[in-house]
PDB file of C-alpha atoms in Angstrom:
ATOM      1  CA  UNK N  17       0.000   0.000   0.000  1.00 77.00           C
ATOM      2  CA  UNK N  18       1.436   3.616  -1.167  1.00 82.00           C
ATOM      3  CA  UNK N  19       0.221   6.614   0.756  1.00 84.00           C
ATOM      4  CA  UNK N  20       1.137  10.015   0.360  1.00 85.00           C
ATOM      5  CA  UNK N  21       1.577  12.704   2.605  1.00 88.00           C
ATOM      6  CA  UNK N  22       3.886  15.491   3.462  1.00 88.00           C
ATOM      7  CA  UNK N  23       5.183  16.490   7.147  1.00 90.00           C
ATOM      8  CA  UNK N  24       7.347  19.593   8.480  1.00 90.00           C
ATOM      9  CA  UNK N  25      10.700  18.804   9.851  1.00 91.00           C
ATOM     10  CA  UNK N  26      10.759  20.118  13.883  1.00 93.00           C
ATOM     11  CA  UNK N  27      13.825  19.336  16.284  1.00 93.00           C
ATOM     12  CA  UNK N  28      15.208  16.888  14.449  1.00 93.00           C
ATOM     13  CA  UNK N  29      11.740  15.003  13.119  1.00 94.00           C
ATOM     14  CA  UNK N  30       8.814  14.701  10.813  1.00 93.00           C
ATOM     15  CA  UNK N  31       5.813  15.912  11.674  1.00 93.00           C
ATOM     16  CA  UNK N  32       2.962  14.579   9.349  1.00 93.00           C
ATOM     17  CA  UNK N  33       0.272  16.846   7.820  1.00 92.00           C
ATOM     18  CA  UNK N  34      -2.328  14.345   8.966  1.00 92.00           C
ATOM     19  CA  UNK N  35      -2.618  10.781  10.247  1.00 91.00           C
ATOM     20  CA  UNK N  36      -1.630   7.787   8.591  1.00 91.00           C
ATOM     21  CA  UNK N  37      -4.056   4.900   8.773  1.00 90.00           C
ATOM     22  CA  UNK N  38      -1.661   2.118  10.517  1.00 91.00           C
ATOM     23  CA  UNK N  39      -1.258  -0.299  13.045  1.00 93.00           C
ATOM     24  CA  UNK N  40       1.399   0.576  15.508  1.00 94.00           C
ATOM     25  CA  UNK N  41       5.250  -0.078  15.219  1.00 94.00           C
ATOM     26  CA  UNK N  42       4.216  -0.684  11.168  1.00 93.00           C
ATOM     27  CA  UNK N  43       7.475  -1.170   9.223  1.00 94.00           C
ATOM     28  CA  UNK N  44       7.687   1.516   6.354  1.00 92.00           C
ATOM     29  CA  UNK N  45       9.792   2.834   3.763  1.00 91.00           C
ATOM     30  CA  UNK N  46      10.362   6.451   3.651  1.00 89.00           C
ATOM     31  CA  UNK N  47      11.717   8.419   0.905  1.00 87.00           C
ATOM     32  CA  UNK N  48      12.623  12.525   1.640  1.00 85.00           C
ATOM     33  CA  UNK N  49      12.138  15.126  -0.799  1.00 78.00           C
ATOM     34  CA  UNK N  50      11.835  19.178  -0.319  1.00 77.00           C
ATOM     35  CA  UNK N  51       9.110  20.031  -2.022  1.00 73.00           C
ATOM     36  CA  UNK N  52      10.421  23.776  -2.748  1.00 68.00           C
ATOM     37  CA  UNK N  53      13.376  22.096  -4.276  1.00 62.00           C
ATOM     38  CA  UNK N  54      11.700  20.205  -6.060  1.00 66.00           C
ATOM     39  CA  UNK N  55       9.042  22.537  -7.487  1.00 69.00           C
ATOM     40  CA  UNK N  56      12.581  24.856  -8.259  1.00 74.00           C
ATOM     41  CA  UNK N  57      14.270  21.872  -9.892  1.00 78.00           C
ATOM     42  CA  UNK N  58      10.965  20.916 -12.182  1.00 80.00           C
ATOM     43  CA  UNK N  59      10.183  24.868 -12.899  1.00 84.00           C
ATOM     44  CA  UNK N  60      14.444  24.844 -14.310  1.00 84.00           C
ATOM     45  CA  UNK N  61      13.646  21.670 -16.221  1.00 86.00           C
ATOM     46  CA  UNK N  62      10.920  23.052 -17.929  1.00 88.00           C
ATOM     47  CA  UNK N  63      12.198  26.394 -18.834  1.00 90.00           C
ATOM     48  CA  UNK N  64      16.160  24.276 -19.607  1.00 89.00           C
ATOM     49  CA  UNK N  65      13.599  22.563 -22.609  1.00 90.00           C
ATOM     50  CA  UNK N  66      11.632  25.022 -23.816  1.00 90.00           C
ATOM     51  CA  UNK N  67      15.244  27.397 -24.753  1.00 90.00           C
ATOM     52  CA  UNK N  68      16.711  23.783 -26.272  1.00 89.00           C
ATOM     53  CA  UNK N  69      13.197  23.458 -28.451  1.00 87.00           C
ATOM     54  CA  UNK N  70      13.422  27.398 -29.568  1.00 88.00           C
ATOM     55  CA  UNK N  71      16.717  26.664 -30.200  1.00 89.00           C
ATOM     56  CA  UNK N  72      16.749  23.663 -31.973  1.00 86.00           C
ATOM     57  CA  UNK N  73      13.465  22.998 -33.092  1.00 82.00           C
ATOM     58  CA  UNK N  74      12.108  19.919 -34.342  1.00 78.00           C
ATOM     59  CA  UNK N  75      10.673  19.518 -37.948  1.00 78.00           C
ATOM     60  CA  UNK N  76       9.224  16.853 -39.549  1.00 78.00           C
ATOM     61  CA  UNK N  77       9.901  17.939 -42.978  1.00 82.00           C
ATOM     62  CA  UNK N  78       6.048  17.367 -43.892  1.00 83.00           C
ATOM     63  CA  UNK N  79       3.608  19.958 -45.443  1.00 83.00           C
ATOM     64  CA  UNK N  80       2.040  22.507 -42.537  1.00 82.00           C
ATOM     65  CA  UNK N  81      -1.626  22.529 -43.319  1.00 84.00           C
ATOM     66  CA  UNK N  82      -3.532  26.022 -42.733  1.00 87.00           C
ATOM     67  CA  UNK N  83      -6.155  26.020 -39.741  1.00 85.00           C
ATOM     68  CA  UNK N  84      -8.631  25.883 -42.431  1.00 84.00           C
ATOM     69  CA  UNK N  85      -7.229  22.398 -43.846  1.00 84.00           C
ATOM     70  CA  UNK N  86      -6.949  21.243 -40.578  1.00 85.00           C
ATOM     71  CA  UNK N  87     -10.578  22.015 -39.289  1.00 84.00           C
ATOM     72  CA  UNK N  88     -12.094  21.307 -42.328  1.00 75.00           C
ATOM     73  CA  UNK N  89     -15.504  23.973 -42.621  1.00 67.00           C
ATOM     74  CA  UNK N  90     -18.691  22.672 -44.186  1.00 62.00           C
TER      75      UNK N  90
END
């Protein structure tokens, strides 16, 4: 079972948002990751490949239809 959650980080611990649903001294696997880093990190990806697309764009060497072509009007 996957749950997810986030928590603060007090005095050396995580403090969860809300309660997780179970049983006491469960065995879990815990994986930590800032969220404002991450945001930051996914925010520089983004912008990283839409300056290598302006840059290098991609064309498929085919015929560009006109917006009339491609929503044809009857």
């Amino acid at each position: 079972m996957k749950t997810y959650t986030t928590a603060t980080f007090e005095g050396g611990r995580l403090k969860l948002d809300q309660p997780l649903d179970l049983p006491e001294h469960s065995r879990v696997s815990v994986i930590v990751e800032t969220i404002s880093d991450s945001a930051d990190s996914r925010l520089a990806a983004w912008a990283s490949l839409r300056q290598r697309v302006r840059q290098r764009p991609i064309h498929s060497g085919r015929r560009h239809f006109t917006r009339d072509e491609l929503h044809e009007r009857r």
